[in-house]
């Protein structure tokens, strides 16, 4: 089993129930990630078709992966339909890898904090694996998402306050108990799972990368997974170069935008995008590195722009949740500022199902 390594100080750690970050407080990564020749791809195995490139072995699956890549002429992009998963969001990529890793290290109880989608994914895959789960959620979380968690048999803890208060309550439980923190923001196995979005796109596009990829950006779970996946593909010669990565945040909860472009660029309000109300992303340093290394950027969109795009998505047959709409909503600004040229090849990730909202 591969060790963890600190993303900041480089200290190595053995995986274990109590280990979820470095002693210095920084996030952990897997020390060694296998990369070989991806020659035989068995799509029937879902994301585990790429097991030889993952630092986690398959232990639990619900058939997650290989979401469609479809043309969206109304936006002149391709949509990666990453809401078409067992629990209705891309978080199943990370949950399958994270719960598989939990089984590898002998965990029997997991905890997670989430606005809904990650909690539903972790709870569902924990149930599949026979593990106990406790999920901390905001008191104002969408009822459909809460029901999805509760129906798995997981314990749901509602927390008053903002998203940071939910994380704090969850971490108190981690420190006080014997549960493993199956965090979509911190756990390195989660990002191993989300890296498969890049591998799938490369295969679906006949081993080529688009010019740009646009995703919603909260904790950066899909954004960083895509970066790490494309980075490995480029380093091993499976694609010619990495695409530019653009992360789209909710106005008023856009710390990455604020740091790059000032508070004015991040100002406003967008509670409609409830899935990315993250004011202090755990992987902030890694997010900025991914933007710089890929030549991309981060920008924020407000509630009115998100609502208009949400309506447009549904009118065109894409039954997503509101948070999904921030990514295609950013296309007008990205093209207006010249970040994405009219003739460039763009993939936009749609990340959560409208059925839960």
PDB file of N, CA and C in Angstrom, residues 193-261:
ATOM      1  N   UNK A 193      -9.928   9.112  -7.480  1.00  0.00           N
ATOM      2  CA  UNK A 193     -11.161   8.765  -8.176  1.00  0.00           C
ATOM      3  C   UNK A 193     -11.569   9.805  -9.197  1.00  0.00           C
ATOM      4  N   UNK A 194     -11.481  11.092  -8.832  1.00  0.00           N
ATOM      5  CA  UNK A 194     -11.929  12.124  -9.766  1.00  0.00           C
ATOM      6  C   UNK A 194     -10.949  12.335 -10.919  1.00  0.00           C
ATOM      7  N   UNK A 195      -9.703  11.851 -10.770  1.00  0.00           N
ATOM      8  CA  UNK A 195      -8.763  11.952 -11.899  1.00  0.00           C
ATOM      9  C   UNK A 195      -9.243  11.151 -13.099  1.00  0.00           C
ATOM     10  N   UNK A 196     -10.132  10.194 -12.874  1.00  0.00           N
ATOM     11  CA  UNK A 196     -10.608   9.360 -13.976  1.00  0.00           C
ATOM     12  C   UNK A 196     -11.425  10.148 -14.996  1.00  0.00           C
ATOM     13  N   UNK A 197     -11.902  11.340 -14.631  1.00  0.00           N
ATOM     14  CA  UNK A 197     -12.628  12.142 -15.621  1.00  0.00           C
ATOM     15  C   UNK A 197     -11.701  12.506 -16.774  1.00  0.00           C
ATOM     16  N   UNK A 198     -10.419  12.778 -16.481  1.00  0.00           N
ATOM     17  CA  UNK A 198      -9.460  13.108 -17.527  1.00  0.00           C
ATOM     18  C   UNK A 198      -9.167  11.895 -18.403  1.00  0.00           C
ATOM     19  N   UNK A 199      -9.024  10.731 -17.775  1.00  0.00           N
ATOM     20  CA  UNK A 199      -8.729   9.524 -18.538  1.00  0.00           C
ATOM     21  C   UNK A 199      -9.884   9.182 -19.479  1.00  0.00           C
ATOM     22  N   UNK A 200     -11.105   9.296 -18.955  1.00  0.00           N
ATOM     23  CA  UNK A 200     -12.267   9.023 -19.798  1.00  0.00           C
ATOM     24  C   UNK A 200     -12.327   9.973 -20.984  1.00  0.00           C
ATOM     25  N   UNK A 201     -12.116  11.260 -20.722  1.00  0.00           N
ATOM     26  CA  UNK A 201     -12.171  12.236 -21.808  1.00  0.00           C
ATOM     27  C   UNK A 201     -11.122  11.936 -22.876  1.00  0.00           C
ATOM     28  N   UNK A 202      -9.929  11.556 -22.450  1.00  0.00           N
ATOM     29  CA  UNK A 202      -8.876  11.244 -23.417  1.00  0.00           C
ATOM     30  C   UNK A 202      -9.284  10.071 -24.305  1.00  0.00           C
ATOM     31  N   UNK A 203      -9.843   9.033 -23.705  1.00  0.00           N
ATOM     32  CA  UNK A 203     -10.269   7.871 -24.482  1.00  0.00           C
ATOM     33  C   UNK A 203     -11.438   8.223 -25.387  1.00  0.00           C
ATOM     34  N   UNK A 204     -12.427   8.950 -24.839  1.00  0.00           N
ATOM     35  CA  UNK A 204     -13.602   9.318 -25.622  1.00  0.00           C
ATOM     36  C   UNK A 204     -13.250  10.202 -26.812  1.00  0.00           C
ATOM     37  N   UNK A 205     -12.149  10.931 -26.700  1.00  0.00           N
ATOM     38  CA  UNK A 205     -11.717  11.840 -27.764  1.00  0.00           C
ATOM     39  C   UNK A 205     -10.580  11.233 -28.597  1.00  0.00           C
ATOM     40  N   UNK A 206     -10.455   9.902 -28.548  1.00  0.00           N
ATOM     41  CA  UNK A 206      -9.436   9.203 -29.330  1.00  0.00           C
ATOM     42  C   UNK A 206      -8.032   9.695 -28.977  1.00  0.00           C
ATOM     43  N   UNK A 207      -7.767   9.723 -27.675  1.00  0.00           N
ATOM     44  CA  UNK A 207      -6.466  10.085 -27.124  1.00  0.00           C
ATOM     45  C   UNK A 207      -6.029  11.494 -27.515  1.00  0.00           C
ATOM     46  N   UNK A 208      -6.942  12.415 -27.305  1.00  0.00           N
ATOM     47  CA  UNK A 208      -6.599  13.832 -27.452  1.00  0.00           C
ATOM     48  C   UNK A 208      -7.264  14.594 -26.312  1.00  0.00           C
ATOM     49  N   UNK A 209      -6.744  15.748 -26.006  1.00  0.00           N
ATOM     50  CA  UNK A 209      -7.325  16.607 -24.979  1.00  0.00           C
ATOM     51  C   UNK A 209      -7.975  17.813 -25.644  1.00  0.00           C
ATOM     52  N   UNK A 210      -9.024  18.354 -25.062  1.00  0.00           N
ATOM     53  CA  UNK A 210      -9.591  19.594 -25.585  1.00  0.00           C
ATOM     54  C   UNK A 210      -8.644  20.763 -25.325  1.00  0.00           C
ATOM     55  N   UNK A 211      -8.950  21.894 -25.910  1.00  0.00           N
ATOM     56  CA  UNK A 211      -8.158  23.092 -25.622  1.00  0.00           C
ATOM     57  C   UNK A 211      -8.403  23.590 -24.204  1.00  0.00           C
ATOM     58  N   UNK A 212      -9.644  23.432 -23.726  1.00  0.00           N
ATOM     59  CA  UNK A 212      -9.992  23.931 -22.400  1.00  0.00           C
ATOM     60  C   UNK A 212     -11.053  23.041 -21.762  1.00  0.00           C
ATOM     61  N   UNK A 213     -11.011  22.973 -20.443  1.00  0.00           N
ATOM     62  CA  UNK A 213     -12.022  22.276 -19.651  1.00  0.00           C
ATOM     63  C   UNK A 213     -12.524  23.253 -18.596  1.00  0.00           C
ATOM     64  N   UNK A 214     -13.849  23.335 -18.448  1.00  0.00           N
ATOM     65  CA  UNK A 214     -14.470  24.267 -17.508  1.00  0.00           C
ATOM     66  C   UNK A 214     -15.296  23.472 -16.504  1.00  0.00           C
ATOM     67  N   UNK A 215     -15.070  23.716 -15.206  1.00  0.00           N
ATOM     68  CA  UNK A 215     -15.808  23.009 -14.155  1.00  0.00           C
ATOM     69  C   UNK A 215     -16.254  23.983 -13.081  1.00  0.00           C
ATOM     70  N   UNK A 216     -17.305  23.649 -12.331  1.00  0.00           N
ATOM     71  CA  UNK A 216     -17.570  24.389 -11.096  1.00  0.00           C
ATOM     72  C   UNK A 216     -16.380  24.236 -10.154  1.00  0.00           C
ATOM     73  N   UNK A 217     -16.208  25.205  -9.242  1.00  0.00           N
ATOM     74  CA  UNK A 217     -15.057  25.176  -8.346  1.00  0.00           C
ATOM     75  C   UNK A 217     -15.469  25.571  -6.935  1.00  0.00           C
ATOM     76  N   UNK A 218     -15.490  24.587  -6.036  1.00  0.00           N
ATOM     77  CA  UNK A 218     -15.700  24.843  -4.610  1.00  0.00           C
ATOM     78  C   UNK A 218     -14.449  24.429  -3.876  1.00  0.00           C
ATOM     79  N   UNK A 219     -14.425  23.177  -3.416  1.00  0.00           N
ATOM     80  CA  UNK A 219     -13.204  22.602  -2.856  1.00  0.00           C
ATOM     81  C   UNK A 219     -12.231  22.156  -3.950  1.00  0.00           C
ATOM     82  N   UNK A 220     -12.697  22.139  -5.195  1.00  0.00           N
ATOM     83  CA  UNK A 220     -11.815  21.767  -6.295  1.00  0.00           C
ATOM     84  C   UNK A 220     -11.729  20.275  -6.532  1.00  0.00           C
ATOM     85  N   UNK A 221     -12.732  19.532  -6.092  1.00  0.00           N
ATOM     86  CA  UNK A 221     -12.660  18.074  -6.171  1.00  0.00           C
ATOM     87  C   UNK A 221     -12.541  17.574  -7.602  1.00  0.00           C
ATOM     88  N   UNK A 222     -13.380  18.059  -8.497  1.00  0.00           N
ATOM     89  CA  UNK A 222     -13.298  17.648  -9.902  1.00  0.00           C
ATOM     90  C   UNK A 222     -12.202  18.411 -10.628  1.00  0.00           C
ATOM     91  N   UNK A 223     -12.069  19.678 -10.335  1.00  0.00           N
ATOM     92  CA  UNK A 223     -11.063  20.527 -10.960  1.00  0.00           C
ATOM     93  C   UNK A 223      -9.664  19.944 -10.766  1.00  0.00           C
ATOM     94  N   UNK A 224      -9.320  19.593  -9.526  1.00  0.00           N
ATOM     95  CA  UNK A 224      -7.998  19.042  -9.244  1.00  0.00           C
ATOM     96  C   UNK A 224      -7.856  17.609  -9.760  1.00  0.00           C
ATOM     97  N   UNK A 225      -8.940  16.846  -9.708  1.00  0.00           N
ATOM     98  CA  UNK A 225      -8.888  15.513 -10.295  1.00  0.00           C
ATOM     99  C   UNK A 225      -8.565  15.588 -11.773  1.00  0.00           C
ATOM    100  N   UNK A 226      -9.230  16.505 -12.485  1.00  0.00           N
ATOM    101  CA  UNK A 226      -8.961  16.676 -13.914  1.00  0.00           C
ATOM    102  C   UNK A 226      -7.512  17.101 -14.141  1.00  0.00           C
ATOM    103  N   UNK A 227      -7.036  18.038 -13.329  1.00  0.00           N
ATOM    104  CA  UNK A 227      -5.650  18.499 -13.476  1.00  0.00           C
ATOM    105  C   UNK A 227      -4.659  17.356 -13.298  1.00  0.00           C
ATOM    106  N   UNK A 228      -4.825  16.588 -12.236  1.00  0.00           N
ATOM    107  CA  UNK A 228      -3.884  15.504 -11.967  1.00  0.00           C
ATOM    108  C   UNK A 228      -3.958  14.426 -13.052  1.00  0.00           C
ATOM    109  N   UNK A 229      -5.166  14.160 -13.524  1.00  0.00           N
ATOM    110  CA  UNK A 229      -5.307  13.165 -14.583  1.00  0.00           C
ATOM    111  C   UNK A 229      -4.673  13.614 -15.887  1.00  0.00           C
ATOM    112  N   UNK A 230      -4.956  14.850 -16.304  1.00  0.00           N
ATOM    113  CA  UNK A 230      -4.366  15.341 -17.551  1.00  0.00           C
ATOM    114  C   UNK A 230      -2.853  15.506 -17.427  1.00  0.00           C
ATOM    115  N   UNK A 231      -2.397  15.862 -16.245  1.00  0.00           N
ATOM    116  CA  UNK A 231      -0.948  15.998 -16.035  1.00  0.00           C
ATOM    117  C   UNK A 231      -0.254  14.656 -16.249  1.00  0.00           C
ATOM    118  N   UNK A 232      -0.835  13.580 -15.721  1.00  0.00           N
ATOM    119  CA  UNK A 232      -0.262  12.252 -15.909  1.00  0.00           C
ATOM    120  C   UNK A 232      -0.314  11.829 -17.378  1.00  0.00           C
ATOM    121  N   UNK A 233      -1.427  12.129 -18.027  1.00  0.00           N
ATOM    122  CA  UNK A 233      -1.567  11.770 -19.438  1.00  0.00           C
ATOM    123  C   UNK A 233      -0.527  12.478 -20.300  1.00  0.00           C
ATOM    124  N   UNK A 234      -0.290  13.768 -20.009  1.00  0.00           N
ATOM    125  CA  UNK A 234       0.691  14.529 -20.785  1.00  0.00           C
ATOM    126  C   UNK A 234       2.107  14.048 -20.484  1.00  0.00           C
ATOM    127  N   UNK A 235       2.385  13.772 -19.207  1.00  0.00           N
ATOM    128  CA  UNK A 235       3.735  13.359 -18.819  1.00  0.00           C
ATOM    129  C   UNK A 235       4.126  12.018 -19.419  1.00  0.00           C
ATOM    130  N   UNK A 236       3.137  11.163 -19.670  1.00  0.00           N
ATOM    131  CA  UNK A 236       3.417   9.828 -20.212  1.00  0.00           C
ATOM    132  C   UNK A 236       3.228   9.753 -21.727  1.00  0.00           C
ATOM    133  N   UNK A 237       2.906  10.894 -22.349  1.00  0.00           N
ATOM    134  CA  UNK A 237       2.781  10.925 -23.796  1.00  0.00           C
ATOM    135  C   UNK A 237       1.472  10.409 -24.344  1.00  0.00           C
ATOM    136  N   UNK A 238       0.475  10.197 -23.474  1.00  0.00           N
ATOM    137  CA  UNK A 238      -0.829   9.728 -23.959  1.00  0.00           C
ATOM    138  C   UNK A 238      -1.609  10.852 -24.641  1.00  0.00           C
ATOM    139  N   UNK A 239      -1.327  12.110 -24.253  1.00  0.00           N
ATOM    140  CA  UNK A 239      -1.876  13.274 -24.946  1.00  0.00           C
ATOM    141  C   UNK A 239      -0.721  14.233 -25.206  1.00  0.00           C
ATOM    142  N   UNK A 240      -0.900  15.144 -26.153  1.00  0.00           N
ATOM    143  CA  UNK A 240       0.191  16.045 -26.518  1.00  0.00           C
ATOM    144  C   UNK A 240       0.446  17.100 -25.446  1.00  0.00           C
ATOM    145  N   UNK A 241      -0.622  17.689 -24.899  1.00  0.00           N
ATOM    146  CA  UNK A 241      -0.458  18.692 -23.860  1.00  0.00           C
ATOM    147  C   UNK A 241      -1.724  18.806 -23.034  1.00  0.00           C
ATOM    148  N   UNK A 242      -1.557  19.377 -21.857  1.00  0.00           N
ATOM    149  CA  UNK A 242      -2.674  19.544 -20.939  1.00  0.00           C
ATOM    150  C   UNK A 242      -3.605  20.657 -21.412  1.00  0.00           C
ATOM    151  N   UNK A 243      -4.925  20.481 -21.249  1.00  0.00           N
ATOM    152  CA  UNK A 243      -5.836  21.588 -21.568  1.00  0.00           C
ATOM    153  C   UNK A 243      -5.758  22.689 -20.516  1.00  0.00           C
ATOM    154  N   UNK A 244      -6.165  23.877 -20.880  1.00  0.00           N
ATOM    155  CA  UNK A 244      -6.310  24.951 -19.899  1.00  0.00           C
ATOM    156  C   UNK A 244      -7.527  24.627 -19.024  1.00  0.00           C
ATOM    157  N   UNK A 245      -7.396  24.844 -17.735  1.00  0.00           N
ATOM    158  CA  UNK A 245      -8.471  24.526 -16.806  1.00  0.00           C
ATOM    159  C   UNK A 245      -9.052  25.808 -16.217  1.00  0.00           C
ATOM    160  N   UNK A 246     -10.374  25.947 -16.329  1.00  0.00           N
ATOM    161  CA  UNK A 246     -11.072  27.113 -15.806  1.00  0.00           C
ATOM    162  C   UNK A 246     -12.045  26.661 -14.719  1.00  0.00           C
ATOM    163  N   UNK A 247     -11.897  27.234 -13.532  1.00  0.00           N
ATOM    164  CA  UNK A 247     -12.787  26.930 -12.419  1.00  0.00           C
ATOM    165  C   UNK A 247     -13.749  28.075 -12.192  1.00  0.00           C
ATOM    166  N   UNK A 248     -15.030  27.749 -12.027  1.00  0.00           N
ATOM    167  CA  UNK A 248     -16.052  28.782 -11.889  1.00  0.00           C
ATOM    168  C   UNK A 248     -16.643  28.716 -10.484  1.00  0.00           C
ATOM    169  N   UNK A 249     -16.553  29.841  -9.775  1.00  0.00           N
ATOM    170  CA  UNK A 249     -17.028  29.924  -8.403  1.00  0.00           C
ATOM    171  C   UNK A 249     -18.317  30.727  -8.315  1.00  0.00           C
ATOM    172  N   UNK A 250     -18.969  30.618  -7.165  1.00  0.00           N
ATOM    173  CA  UNK A 250     -20.187  31.381  -6.904  1.00  0.00           C
ATOM    174  C   UNK A 250     -19.811  32.753  -6.355  1.00  0.00           C
ATOM    175  N   UNK A 251     -20.352  33.802  -6.949  1.00  0.00           N
ATOM    176  CA  UNK A 251     -20.095  35.150  -6.443  1.00  0.00           C
ATOM    177  C   UNK A 251     -20.452  35.222  -4.957  1.00  0.00           C
ATOM    178  N   UNK A 252     -19.581  35.839  -4.188  1.00  0.00           N
ATOM    179  CA  UNK A 252     -19.780  35.915  -2.744  1.00  0.00           C
ATOM    180  C   UNK A 252     -19.141  34.776  -1.991  1.00  0.00           C
ATOM    181  N   UNK A 253     -18.747  33.714  -2.706  1.00  0.00           N
ATOM    182  CA  UNK A 253     -18.027  32.583  -2.118  1.00  0.00           C
ATOM    183  C   UNK A 253     -16.961  32.156  -3.119  1.00  0.00           C
ATOM    184  N   UNK A 254     -16.087  33.106  -3.445  1.00  0.00           N
ATOM    185  CA  UNK A 254     -15.121  32.915  -4.526  1.00  0.00           C
ATOM    186  C   UNK A 254     -13.713  33.298  -4.074  1.00  0.00           C
ATOM    187  N   UNK A 255     -13.165  32.572  -3.110  1.00  0.00           N
ATOM    188  CA  UNK A 255     -11.847  32.955  -2.584  1.00  0.00           C
ATOM    189  C   UNK A 255     -10.715  32.833  -3.593  1.00  0.00           C
ATOM    190  N   UNK A 256     -10.807  31.878  -4.503  1.00  0.00           N
ATOM    191  CA  UNK A 256      -9.749  31.721  -5.509  1.00  0.00           C
ATOM    192  C   UNK A 256      -9.756  32.916  -6.453  1.00  0.00           C
ATOM    193  N   UNK A 257     -10.941  33.346  -6.861  1.00  0.00           N
ATOM    194  CA  UNK A 257     -11.070  34.526  -7.711  1.00  0.00           C
ATOM    195  C   UNK A 257     -10.556  35.763  -6.988  1.00  0.00           C
ATOM    196  N   UNK A 258     -10.918  35.904  -5.725  1.00  0.00           N
ATOM    197  CA  UNK A 258     -10.494  37.068  -4.949  1.00  0.00           C
ATOM    198  C   UNK A 258      -8.974  37.146  -4.851  1.00  0.00           C
ATOM    199  N   UNK A 259      -8.339  36.020  -4.649  1.00  0.00           N
ATOM    200  CA  UNK A 259      -6.890  36.007  -4.520  1.00  0.00           C
ATOM    201  C   UNK A 259      -6.199  36.331  -5.839  1.00  0.00           C
ATOM    202  N   UNK A 260      -6.802  35.906  -6.939  1.00  0.00           N
ATOM    203  CA  UNK A 260      -6.179  36.126  -8.241  1.00  0.00           C
ATOM    204  C   UNK A 260      -6.520  37.490  -8.841  1.00  0.00           C
ATOM    205  N   UNK A 261      -7.737  37.963  -8.606  1.00  0.00           N
ATOM    206  CA  UNK A 261      -8.204  39.152  -9.320  1.00  0.00           C
ATOM    207  C   UNK A 261      -8.739  40.259  -8.418  1.00  0.00           C
TER     208      UNK A 261
END
